[in-house]
Amino acid sequence: TIATPFETIKTVNQIDGGRTRTAVKNVVNRGGKRSLMSPVKAMWLSGVPYSMLLYSVYRPLKAATRRTANRMHPDGEASRGEVFAADLVAAAGAELIGLVAYTPGELVAKRMMADPTRYPGTLSALRSIVSEKGVKGIFTGLGACLARDLPYTALQFAIFDALASKVMAAHGDEDAPKLRFSESLMIGAGAAVVASTATLPIDAIKSQMMLATEKIRIPALVSKVLADEGPSAFFRGLPTYMTINICKWSSSQAVFNQLRGSTEGGH
C-alpha cells in the first residue's frame, strides 16, 4: 500500500522521461490525486500471494542448496563464497515460483499507473485482458519480470543473509543467532541499494513491455528505446525505484526475520 504511489510515479517517469517532480504532475493531470493510489488493489493482488510463496519456498530451498554445496566440498563444509552462490540459486528458485502469482496483478497495476482511466477496476481489467488476449494475456511481460526479478531477489536475499551472518557472528552467538529488528532493517536496506542499482535498466524494460500495445520481444524493445531515447532511458527513476525497494524489502525481511526468530528461536 505504501509503495503504490511511488510505483506509479516511477512507472510514469520511466515512460515519459523528465524529472520525478514532472512525473508526479503528469500522474495527477491524467487522473487526479486519487490516481496515485488507483492501482493499490492490483498491487495487493500481485503482492500478497507473491510474498507468501516467496518466503515459504525460499527457506527450504536455501537449506537444500546449502546441503548440496556442503556435500560438493571436499571438507564437507562450503566456503562463504559457495554459501553465497547457494543462496543466490535458492532465492532465484523461490522468485521463479512467486512470479507466477505476481505477474497478472503487476500487469494490471502497470497499465493503471500509466493510464488511470483505462480500466474501472482490477477485476474488470483482468476480464478485459483475458477477453482480448486469452489467459496467456495476463502473463504479458513475464519474460521481462523474470529478467529483472530473478537477479534482484537473488541479490537481495543472498546479500541479506551474508551480511546477517557477519552481524550475528559479531554478537558471538552464531549457533543461535537472533538479529535485532533494527539490524534487519539496515541490512535489508543495504541489500536493496545494491540490487536496485544493478537491476534498474531491466525494470525500465519490464515497464515498457507491459505497456506496449503489441507484443514485442526484449531485444527488439531494447533496440527501439536506444534508437528513440538513448541509453539514459534505462536509468530513469532510480531514486524512486531505490526508495520503493528499501522500504519494501527492509521491512518485509525484518518482519519475517523477527517472526521466524519468535517461532523457532534460531536460524
PDB file of C-alpha atoms in Angstrom:
ATOM      1  CA  THR A   1       0.000   0.000   0.000  1.00  0.00           C
ATOM      2  CA  ILE A   2       2.744   2.456   0.985  1.00  0.00           C
ATOM      3  CA  ALA A   3       4.732   1.674  -2.172  1.00  0.00           C
ATOM      4  CA  THR A   4       1.814   2.237  -4.577  1.00  0.00           C
ATOM      5  CA  PRO A   5       2.227   6.000  -5.190  1.00  0.00           C
ATOM      6  CA  PHE A   6       5.995   5.581  -5.551  1.00  0.00           C
ATOM      7  CA  GLU A   7       5.494   2.738  -8.048  1.00  0.00           C
ATOM      8  CA  THR A   8       3.057   4.907 -10.006  1.00  0.00           C
ATOM      9  CA  ILE A   9       5.490   7.836 -10.146  1.00  0.00           C
ATOM     10  CA  LYS A  10       8.389   5.580 -11.124  1.00  0.00           C
ATOM     11  CA  THR A  11       6.434   3.925 -13.940  1.00  0.00           C
ATOM     12  CA  VAL A  12       5.279   7.245 -15.410  1.00  0.00           C
ATOM     13  CA  ASN A  13       8.823   8.613 -15.062  1.00  0.00           C
ATOM     14  CA  GLN A  14      10.214   5.651 -16.998  1.00  0.00           C
ATOM     15  CA  ILE A  15       7.664   6.088 -19.791  1.00  0.00           C
ATOM     16  CA  ASP A  16       7.523   9.888 -20.092  1.00  0.00           C
ATOM     17  CA  GLY A  17      11.038  10.839 -19.045  1.00  0.00           C
ATOM     18  CA  GLY A  18      11.886  14.067 -17.245  1.00  0.00           C
ATOM     19  CA  ARG A  19      12.304  14.668 -13.545  1.00  0.00           C
ATOM     20  CA  THR A  20      10.460  12.947 -10.727  1.00  0.00           C
ATOM     21  CA  ARG A  21       8.539  16.157  -9.984  1.00  0.00           C
ATOM     22  CA  THR A  22       7.342  16.205 -13.597  1.00  0.00           C
ATOM     23  CA  ALA A  23       6.200  12.589 -13.307  1.00  0.00           C
ATOM     24  CA  VAL A  24       4.104  13.464 -10.241  1.00  0.00           C
ATOM     25  CA  LYS A  25       2.436  16.304 -12.175  1.00  0.00           C
ATOM     26  CA  ASN A  26       1.764  14.006 -15.123  1.00  0.00           C
ATOM     27  CA  VAL A  27       0.104  11.416 -12.888  1.00  0.00           C
ATOM     28  CA  VAL A  28      -2.126  14.000 -11.225  1.00  0.00           C
ATOM     29  CA  ASN A  29      -3.007  15.632 -14.560  1.00  0.00           C
ATOM     30  CA  ARG A  30      -4.102  12.299 -16.020  1.00  0.00           C
ATOM     31  CA  GLY A  31      -6.371  11.155 -13.237  1.00  0.00           C
ATOM     32  CA  GLY A  32      -6.229  13.485 -10.252  1.00  0.00           C
ATOM     33  CA  LYS A  33      -4.513  12.870  -6.932  1.00  0.00           C
ATOM     34  CA  ARG A  34      -6.507   9.679  -6.423  1.00  0.00           C
ATOM     35  CA  SER A  35      -4.746   8.134  -9.410  1.00  0.00           C
ATOM     36  CA  LEU A  36      -1.599   7.828  -7.289  1.00  0.00           C
ATOM     37  CA  MET A  37      -3.425   5.111  -5.349  1.00  0.00           C
ATOM     38  CA  SER A  38      -5.712   3.716  -8.072  1.00  0.00           C
ATOM     39  CA  PRO A  39      -3.587   0.577  -8.671  1.00  0.00           C
ATOM     40  CA  VAL A  40      -3.485  -0.380  -4.972  1.00  0.00           C
ATOM     41  CA  LYS A  41      -5.881  -3.338  -5.320  1.00  0.00           C
ATOM     42  CA  ALA A  42      -3.866  -4.685  -8.232  1.00  0.00           C
ATOM     43  CA  MET A  43      -0.739  -4.298  -6.080  1.00  0.00           C
ATOM     44  CA  TRP A  44      -2.414  -6.360  -3.358  1.00  0.00           C
ATOM     45  CA  LEU A  45      -3.453  -8.953  -5.940  1.00  0.00           C
ATOM     46  CA  SER A  46       0.149  -9.380  -7.013  1.00  0.00           C
ATOM     47  CA  GLY A  47       1.991  -8.719  -3.775  1.00  0.00           C
ATOM     48  CA  VAL A  48       0.180 -10.799  -1.160  1.00  0.00           C
ATOM     49  CA  PRO A  49       0.280 -14.256  -2.824  1.00  0.00           C
ATOM     50  CA  TYR A  50       3.740 -13.483  -4.183  1.00  0.00           C
ATOM     51  CA  SER A  51       5.162 -12.745  -0.736  1.00  0.00           C
ATOM     52  CA  MET A  52       3.520 -15.807   0.780  1.00  0.00           C
ATOM     53  CA  LEU A  53       5.008 -18.065  -1.875  1.00  0.00           C
ATOM     54  CA  LEU A  54       8.416 -16.392  -1.891  1.00  0.00           C
ATOM     55  CA  TYR A  55       9.084 -16.546   1.830  1.00  0.00           C
ATOM     56  CA  SER A  56       7.553 -20.012   2.206  1.00  0.00           C
ATOM     57  CA  VAL A  57       9.640 -21.517  -0.580  1.00  0.00           C
ATOM     58  CA  TYR A  58      12.942 -19.709  -0.010  1.00  0.00           C
ATOM     59  CA  ARG A  59      13.847 -21.248   3.344  1.00  0.00           C
ATOM     60  CA  PRO A  60      13.545 -24.939   2.352  1.00  0.00           C
ATOM     61  CA  LEU A  61      15.253 -24.213  -0.964  1.00  0.00           C
ATOM     62  CA  LYS A  62      18.084 -22.449   0.843  1.00  0.00           C
ATOM     63  CA  ALA A  63      18.523 -25.399   3.185  1.00  0.00           C
ATOM     64  CA  ALA A  64      18.636 -27.765   0.201  1.00  0.00           C
ATOM     65  CA  THR A  65      21.125 -25.716  -1.836  1.00  0.00           C
ATOM     66  CA  ARG A  66      23.396 -25.240   1.177  1.00  0.00           C
ATOM     67  CA  ARG A  67      23.356 -29.002   1.866  1.00  0.00           C
ATOM     68  CA  THR A  68      24.292 -29.603  -1.752  1.00  0.00           C
ATOM     69  CA  ALA A  69      27.121 -27.059  -1.521  1.00  0.00           C
ATOM     70  CA  ASN A  70      28.430 -28.765   1.618  1.00  0.00           C
ATOM     71  CA  ARG A  71      28.301 -32.214   0.005  1.00  0.00           C
ATOM     72  CA  MET A  72      30.222 -30.960  -3.012  1.00  0.00           C
ATOM     73  CA  HIS A  73      33.009 -29.528  -0.857  1.00  0.00           C
ATOM     74  CA  PRO A  74      35.950 -31.861  -0.059  1.00  0.00           C
ATOM     75  CA  ASP A  75      35.870 -30.910   3.625  1.00  0.00           C
ATOM     76  CA  GLY A  76      32.109 -31.214   3.865  1.00  0.00           C
ATOM     77  CA  GLU A  77      31.737 -27.509   4.630  1.00  0.00           C
ATOM     78  CA  ALA A  78      31.201 -24.968   1.885  1.00  0.00           C
ATOM     79  CA  SER A  79      33.153 -21.726   1.801  1.00  0.00           C
ATOM     80  CA  ARG A  80      31.464 -18.347   2.258  1.00  0.00           C
ATOM     81  CA  GLY A  81      31.525 -17.810  -1.487  1.00  0.00           C
ATOM     82  CA  GLU A  82      29.907 -21.178  -2.115  1.00  0.00           C
ATOM     83  CA  VAL A  83      27.238 -20.497   0.500  1.00  0.00           C
ATOM     84  CA  PHE A  84      26.559 -17.147  -1.154  1.00  0.00           C
ATOM     85  CA  ALA A  85      26.176 -18.877  -4.534  1.00  0.00           C
ATOM     86  CA  ALA A  86      23.831 -21.458  -2.970  1.00  0.00           C
ATOM     87  CA  ASP A  87      21.683 -18.668  -1.546  1.00  0.00           C
ATOM     88  CA  LEU A  88      21.582 -16.951  -4.941  1.00  0.00           C
ATOM     89  CA  VAL A  89      20.229 -20.142  -6.522  1.00  0.00           C
ATOM     90  CA  ALA A  90      17.660 -20.663  -3.752  1.00  0.00           C
ATOM     91  CA  ALA A  91      16.358 -17.106  -3.957  1.00  0.00           C
ATOM     92  CA  ALA A  92      16.115 -17.256  -7.754  1.00  0.00           C
ATOM     93  CA  GLY A  93      14.170 -20.515  -7.495  1.00  0.00           C
ATOM     94  CA  ALA A  94      11.747 -19.074  -4.959  1.00  0.00           C
ATOM     95  CA  GLU A  95      11.294 -15.971  -7.126  1.00  0.00           C
ATOM     96  CA  LEU A  96      10.540 -18.107 -10.166  1.00  0.00           C
ATOM     97  CA  ILE A  97       7.630 -19.714  -8.315  1.00  0.00           C
ATOM     98  CA  GLY A  98       6.403 -16.444  -6.832  1.00  0.00           C
ATOM     99  CA  LEU A  99       6.301 -14.687 -10.210  1.00  0.00           C
ATOM    100  CA  VAL A 100       3.535 -16.973 -11.440  1.00  0.00           C
ATOM    101  CA  ALA A 101       1.241 -15.348  -8.873  1.00  0.00           C
ATOM    102  CA  TYR A 102       2.799 -11.902  -9.211  1.00  0.00           C
ATOM    103  CA  THR A 103       2.691 -11.164 -12.943  1.00  0.00           C
ATOM    104  CA  PRO A 104      -1.091 -10.781 -13.582  1.00  0.00           C
ATOM    105  CA  GLY A 105      -1.560  -8.215 -10.819  1.00  0.00           C
ATOM    106  CA  GLU A 106       1.638  -6.407 -11.775  1.00  0.00           C
ATOM    107  CA  LEU A 107       0.447  -6.158 -15.395  1.00  0.00           C
ATOM    108  CA  VAL A 108      -2.843  -4.563 -14.346  1.00  0.00           C
ATOM    109  CA  ALA A 109      -1.109  -2.239 -11.897  1.00  0.00           C
ATOM    110  CA  LYS A 110       1.372  -1.013 -14.517  1.00  0.00           C
ATOM    111  CA  ARG A 111      -1.393  -0.267 -17.013  1.00  0.00           C
ATOM    112  CA  MET A 112      -3.478   1.557 -14.419  1.00  0.00           C
ATOM    113  CA  MET A 113      -0.436   3.585 -13.406  1.00  0.00           C
ATOM    114  CA  ALA A 114       0.197   4.706 -16.967  1.00  0.00           C
ATOM    115  CA  ASP A 115      -3.494   5.401 -17.698  1.00  0.00           C
ATOM    116  CA  PRO A 116      -5.823   5.640 -14.653  1.00  0.00           C
ATOM    117  CA  THR A 117      -8.882   5.822 -16.925  1.00  0.00           C
ATOM    118  CA  ARG A 118      -8.093   2.660 -18.892  1.00  0.00           C
ATOM    119  CA  TYR A 119      -9.978   0.265 -16.582  1.00  0.00           C
ATOM    120  CA  PRO A 120     -12.711   0.899 -13.991  1.00  0.00           C
ATOM    121  CA  GLY A 121     -11.178  -1.634 -11.599  1.00  0.00           C
ATOM    122  CA  THR A 122      -8.781  -4.541 -11.137  1.00  0.00           C
ATOM    123  CA  LEU A 123     -11.207  -7.392 -11.872  1.00  0.00           C
ATOM    124  CA  SER A 124     -12.623  -5.643 -14.937  1.00  0.00           C
ATOM    125  CA  ALA A 125      -9.048  -5.127 -16.133  1.00  0.00           C
ATOM    126  CA  LEU A 126      -8.316  -8.848 -15.839  1.00  0.00           C
ATOM    127  CA  ARG A 127     -11.543  -9.726 -17.666  1.00  0.00           C
ATOM    128  CA  SER A 128     -10.726  -7.242 -20.420  1.00  0.00           C
ATOM    129  CA  ILE A 129      -7.203  -8.607 -20.902  1.00  0.00           C
ATOM    130  CA  VAL A 130      -8.428 -12.218 -20.991  1.00  0.00           C
ATOM    131  CA  SER A 131     -11.189 -11.389 -23.479  1.00  0.00           C
ATOM    132  CA  GLU A 132      -8.698  -9.640 -25.778  1.00  0.00           C
ATOM    133  CA  LYS A 133      -5.638 -11.863 -25.482  1.00  0.00           C
ATOM    134  CA  GLY A 134      -6.789 -15.047 -23.780  1.00  0.00           C
ATOM    135  CA  VAL A 135      -5.448 -16.361 -20.460  1.00  0.00           C
ATOM    136  CA  LYS A 136      -1.873 -16.029 -21.673  1.00  0.00           C
ATOM    137  CA  GLY A 137      -2.501 -12.287 -21.985  1.00  0.00           C
ATOM    138  CA  ILE A 138      -2.389 -11.819 -18.217  1.00  0.00           C
ATOM    139  CA  PHE A 139       1.193 -13.047 -18.285  1.00  0.00           C
ATOM    140  CA  THR A 140       2.337 -10.332 -20.689  1.00  0.00           C
ATOM    141  CA  GLY A 141       5.766  -9.189 -19.582  1.00  0.00           C
ATOM    142  CA  LEU A 142       6.569 -12.414 -17.694  1.00  0.00           C
ATOM    143  CA  GLY A 143       9.887 -12.696 -19.529  1.00  0.00           C
ATOM    144  CA  ALA A 144      10.844  -9.167 -18.508  1.00  0.00           C
ATOM    145  CA  CYS A 145       9.727  -9.870 -14.936  1.00  0.00           C
ATOM    146  CA  LEU A 146      11.962 -12.927 -14.887  1.00  0.00           C
ATOM    147  CA  ALA A 147      14.866 -10.931 -16.304  1.00  0.00           C
ATOM    148  CA  ARG A 148      14.526  -8.273 -13.592  1.00  0.00           C
ATOM    149  CA  ASP A 149      13.242 -10.141 -10.565  1.00  0.00           C
ATOM    150  CA  LEU A 150      15.391 -13.277 -10.638  1.00  0.00           C
ATOM    151  CA  PRO A 151      18.659 -11.315 -10.291  1.00  0.00           C
ATOM    152  CA  TYR A 152      17.063  -8.735  -7.977  1.00  0.00           C
ATOM    153  CA  THR A 153      15.679 -11.256  -5.489  1.00  0.00           C
ATOM    154  CA  ALA A 154      18.773 -13.439  -5.719  1.00  0.00           C
ATOM    155  CA  LEU A 155      20.966 -10.454  -4.801  1.00  0.00           C
ATOM    156  CA  GLN A 156      18.568  -9.152  -2.132  1.00  0.00           C
ATOM    157  CA  PHE A 157      18.347 -12.435  -0.219  1.00  0.00           C
ATOM    158  CA  ALA A 158      21.935 -13.594  -0.677  1.00  0.00           C
ATOM    159  CA  ILE A 159      23.385 -10.224   0.378  1.00  0.00           C
ATOM    160  CA  PHE A 160      20.980 -10.026   3.308  1.00  0.00           C
ATOM    161  CA  ASP A 161      21.948 -13.494   4.567  1.00  0.00           C
ATOM    162  CA  ALA A 162      25.668 -12.858   4.069  1.00  0.00           C
ATOM    163  CA  LEU A 163      25.577  -9.560   5.997  1.00  0.00           C
ATOM    164  CA  ALA A 164      23.283 -11.037   8.646  1.00  0.00           C
ATOM    165  CA  SER A 165      25.759 -13.862   9.259  1.00  0.00           C
ATOM    166  CA  LYS A 166      28.556 -11.340   9.804  1.00  0.00           C
ATOM    167  CA  VAL A 167      26.466  -9.285  12.235  1.00  0.00           C
ATOM    168  CA  MET A 168      25.373 -12.366  14.161  1.00  0.00           C
ATOM    169  CA  ALA A 169      28.945 -13.632  14.315  1.00  0.00           C
ATOM    170  CA  ALA A 170      29.912 -10.277  15.818  1.00  0.00           C
ATOM    171  CA  HIS A 171      27.276 -10.905  18.500  1.00  0.00           C
ATOM    172  CA  GLY A 172      29.156 -14.040  19.472  1.00  0.00           C
ATOM    173  CA  ASP A 173      26.110 -16.288  19.135  1.00  0.00           C
ATOM    174  CA  GLU A 174      26.319 -17.598  15.576  1.00  0.00           C
ATOM    175  CA  ASP A 175      24.951 -21.030  16.577  1.00  0.00           C
ATOM    176  CA  ALA A 176      21.698 -19.484  17.843  1.00  0.00           C
ATOM    177  CA  PRO A 177      21.591 -16.153  16.059  1.00  0.00           C
ATOM    178  CA  LYS A 178      18.970 -13.500  16.568  1.00  0.00           C
ATOM    179  CA  LEU A 179      19.081 -10.273  14.623  1.00  0.00           C
ATOM    180  CA  ARG A 180      17.627  -7.183  16.190  1.00  0.00           C
ATOM    181  CA  PHE A 181      14.744  -5.673  14.245  1.00  0.00           C
ATOM    182  CA  SER A 182      16.755  -2.507  13.598  1.00  0.00           C
ATOM    183  CA  GLU A 183      19.678  -4.573  12.304  1.00  0.00           C
ATOM    184  CA  SER A 184      17.406  -6.431   9.896  1.00  0.00           C
ATOM    185  CA  LEU A 185      16.069  -3.110   8.614  1.00  0.00           C
ATOM    186  CA  MET A 186      19.545  -1.724   7.996  1.00  0.00           C
ATOM    187  CA  ILE A 187      20.835  -4.905   6.350  1.00  0.00           C
ATOM    188  CA  GLY A 188      17.744  -5.150   4.147  1.00  0.00           C
ATOM    189  CA  ALA A 189      18.139  -1.519   3.108  1.00  0.00           C
ATOM    190  CA  GLY A 190      21.800  -2.042   2.211  1.00  0.00           C
ATOM    191  CA  ALA A 191      20.973  -5.103   0.125  1.00  0.00           C
ATOM    192  CA  ALA A 192      18.182  -3.159  -1.623  1.00  0.00           C
ATOM    193  CA  VAL A 193      20.562  -0.361  -2.641  1.00  0.00           C
ATOM    194  CA  VAL A 194      22.876  -2.842  -4.384  1.00  0.00           C
ATOM    195  CA  ALA A 195      20.088  -4.876  -6.007  1.00  0.00           C
ATOM    196  CA  SER A 196      18.184  -1.763  -7.156  1.00  0.00           C
ATOM    197  CA  THR A 197      21.217  -0.211  -8.809  1.00  0.00           C
ATOM    198  CA  ALA A 198      22.020  -3.468 -10.609  1.00  0.00           C
ATOM    199  CA  THR A 199      18.509  -4.096 -11.951  1.00  0.00           C
ATOM    200  CA  LEU A 200      17.072  -0.636 -12.774  1.00  0.00           C
ATOM    201  CA  PRO A 201      17.658  -0.936 -16.559  1.00  0.00           C
ATOM    202  CA  ILE A 202      15.793  -4.260 -16.591  1.00  0.00           C
ATOM    203  CA  ASP A 203      12.961  -2.701 -14.587  1.00  0.00           C
ATOM    204  CA  ALA A 204      12.632   0.018 -17.223  1.00  0.00           C
ATOM    205  CA  ILE A 205      12.408  -2.644 -19.939  1.00  0.00           C
ATOM    206  CA  LYS A 206       9.724  -4.503 -17.963  1.00  0.00           C
ATOM    207  CA  SER A 207       7.597  -1.370 -17.653  1.00  0.00           C
ATOM    208  CA  GLN A 208       7.885  -0.705 -21.389  1.00  0.00           C
ATOM    209  CA  MET A 209       6.914  -4.282 -22.266  1.00  0.00           C
ATOM    210  CA  MET A 210       3.848  -4.333 -20.040  1.00  0.00           C
ATOM    211  CA  LEU A 211       2.596  -1.052 -21.513  1.00  0.00           C
ATOM    212  CA  ALA A 212       3.252  -1.941 -25.163  1.00  0.00           C
ATOM    213  CA  THR A 213       0.099  -2.151 -27.291  1.00  0.00           C
ATOM    214  CA  GLU A 214       1.529  -5.023 -29.345  1.00  0.00           C
ATOM    215  CA  LYS A 215       3.628  -7.998 -28.345  1.00  0.00           C
ATOM    216  CA  ILE A 216       7.322  -7.191 -28.598  1.00  0.00           C
ATOM    217  CA  ARG A 217      10.438  -9.160 -27.752  1.00  0.00           C
ATOM    218  CA  ILE A 218      13.017  -7.839 -25.325  1.00  0.00           C
ATOM    219  CA  PRO A 219      15.881  -7.400 -27.872  1.00  0.00           C
ATOM    220  CA  ALA A 220      13.589  -5.501 -30.239  1.00  0.00           C
ATOM    221  CA  LEU A 221      12.320  -3.289 -27.429  1.00  0.00           C
ATOM    222  CA  VAL A 222      15.837  -2.509 -26.212  1.00  0.00           C
ATOM    223  CA  SER A 223      16.910  -1.577 -29.744  1.00  0.00           C
ATOM    224  CA  LYS A 224      13.871   0.659 -30.198  1.00  0.00           C
ATOM    225  CA  VAL A 225      14.348   2.508 -26.907  1.00  0.00           C
ATOM    226  CA  LEU A 226      18.056   3.002 -27.570  1.00  0.00           C
ATOM    227  CA  ALA A 227      17.331   4.383 -31.031  1.00  0.00           C
ATOM    228  CA  ASP A 228      14.492   6.666 -29.918  1.00  0.00           C
ATOM    229  CA  GLU A 229      15.647   7.863 -26.496  1.00  0.00           C
ATOM    230  CA  GLY A 230      19.213   6.763 -25.891  1.00  0.00           C
ATOM    231  CA  PRO A 231      20.784   4.783 -23.010  1.00  0.00           C
ATOM    232  CA  SER A 232      19.586   7.272 -20.363  1.00  0.00           C
ATOM    233  CA  ALA A 233      16.035   5.951 -20.802  1.00  0.00           C
ATOM    234  CA  PHE A 234      17.056   2.801 -18.930  1.00  0.00           C
ATOM    235  CA  PHE A 235      18.183   4.749 -15.868  1.00  0.00           C
ATOM    236  CA  ARG A 236      15.125   6.877 -15.215  1.00  0.00           C
ATOM    237  CA  GLY A 237      13.539   6.724 -11.811  1.00  0.00           C
ATOM    238  CA  LEU A 238      16.498   5.357  -9.829  1.00  0.00           C
ATOM    239  CA  PRO A 239      15.781   7.384  -6.650  1.00  0.00           C
ATOM    240  CA  THR A 240      12.130   6.309  -6.651  1.00  0.00           C
ATOM    241  CA  TYR A 241      12.946   2.691  -7.534  1.00  0.00           C
ATOM    242  CA  MET A 242      15.542   2.535  -4.760  1.00  0.00           C
ATOM    243  CA  THR A 243      13.176   4.140  -2.226  1.00  0.00           C
ATOM    244  CA  ILE A 244      10.463   1.601  -3.068  1.00  0.00           C
ATOM    245  CA  ASN A 245      12.800  -1.347  -2.649  1.00  0.00           C
ATOM    246  CA  ILE A 246      14.450  -0.068   0.523  1.00  0.00           C
ATOM    247  CA  CYS A 247      11.061   0.400   2.176  1.00  0.00           C
ATOM    248  CA  LYS A 248       9.537  -2.804   0.826  1.00  0.00           C
ATOM    249  CA  TRP A 249      12.381  -5.240   1.295  1.00  0.00           C
ATOM    250  CA  SER A 250      13.914  -3.935   4.507  1.00  0.00           C
ATOM    251  CA  SER A 251      10.519  -4.001   6.248  1.00  0.00           C
ATOM    252  CA  SER A 252       9.399  -7.379   4.894  1.00  0.00           C
ATOM    253  CA  GLN A 253      12.708  -9.082   5.655  1.00  0.00           C
ATOM    254  CA  ALA A 254      12.858  -7.540   9.112  1.00  0.00           C
ATOM    255  CA  VAL A 255       9.318  -8.669   9.948  1.00  0.00           C
ATOM    256  CA  PHE A 256       9.947 -12.136   8.527  1.00  0.00           C
ATOM    257  CA  ASN A 257      13.197 -12.485  10.447  1.00  0.00           C
ATOM    258  CA  GLN A 258      11.500 -11.348  13.664  1.00  0.00           C
ATOM    259  CA  LEU A 259       8.619 -13.786  13.240  1.00  0.00           C
ATOM    260  CA  ARG A 260      10.964 -16.618  12.375  1.00  0.00           C
ATOM    261  CA  GLY A 261      13.029 -15.894  15.478  1.00  0.00           C
ATOM    262  CA  SER A 262       9.968 -15.791  17.712  1.00  0.00           C
ATOM    263  CA  THR A 263       8.608 -19.105  16.422  1.00  0.00           C
ATOM    264  CA  GLU A 264      11.870 -21.022  16.095  1.00  0.00           C
ATOM    265  CA  GLY A 265      14.305 -19.219  18.306  1.00  0.00           C
ATOM    266  CA  GLY A 266      17.008 -19.718  15.727  1.00  0.00           C
ATOM    267  CA  HIS A 267      18.216 -19.626  12.152  1.00  0.00           C
TER     268      HIS A 267
END
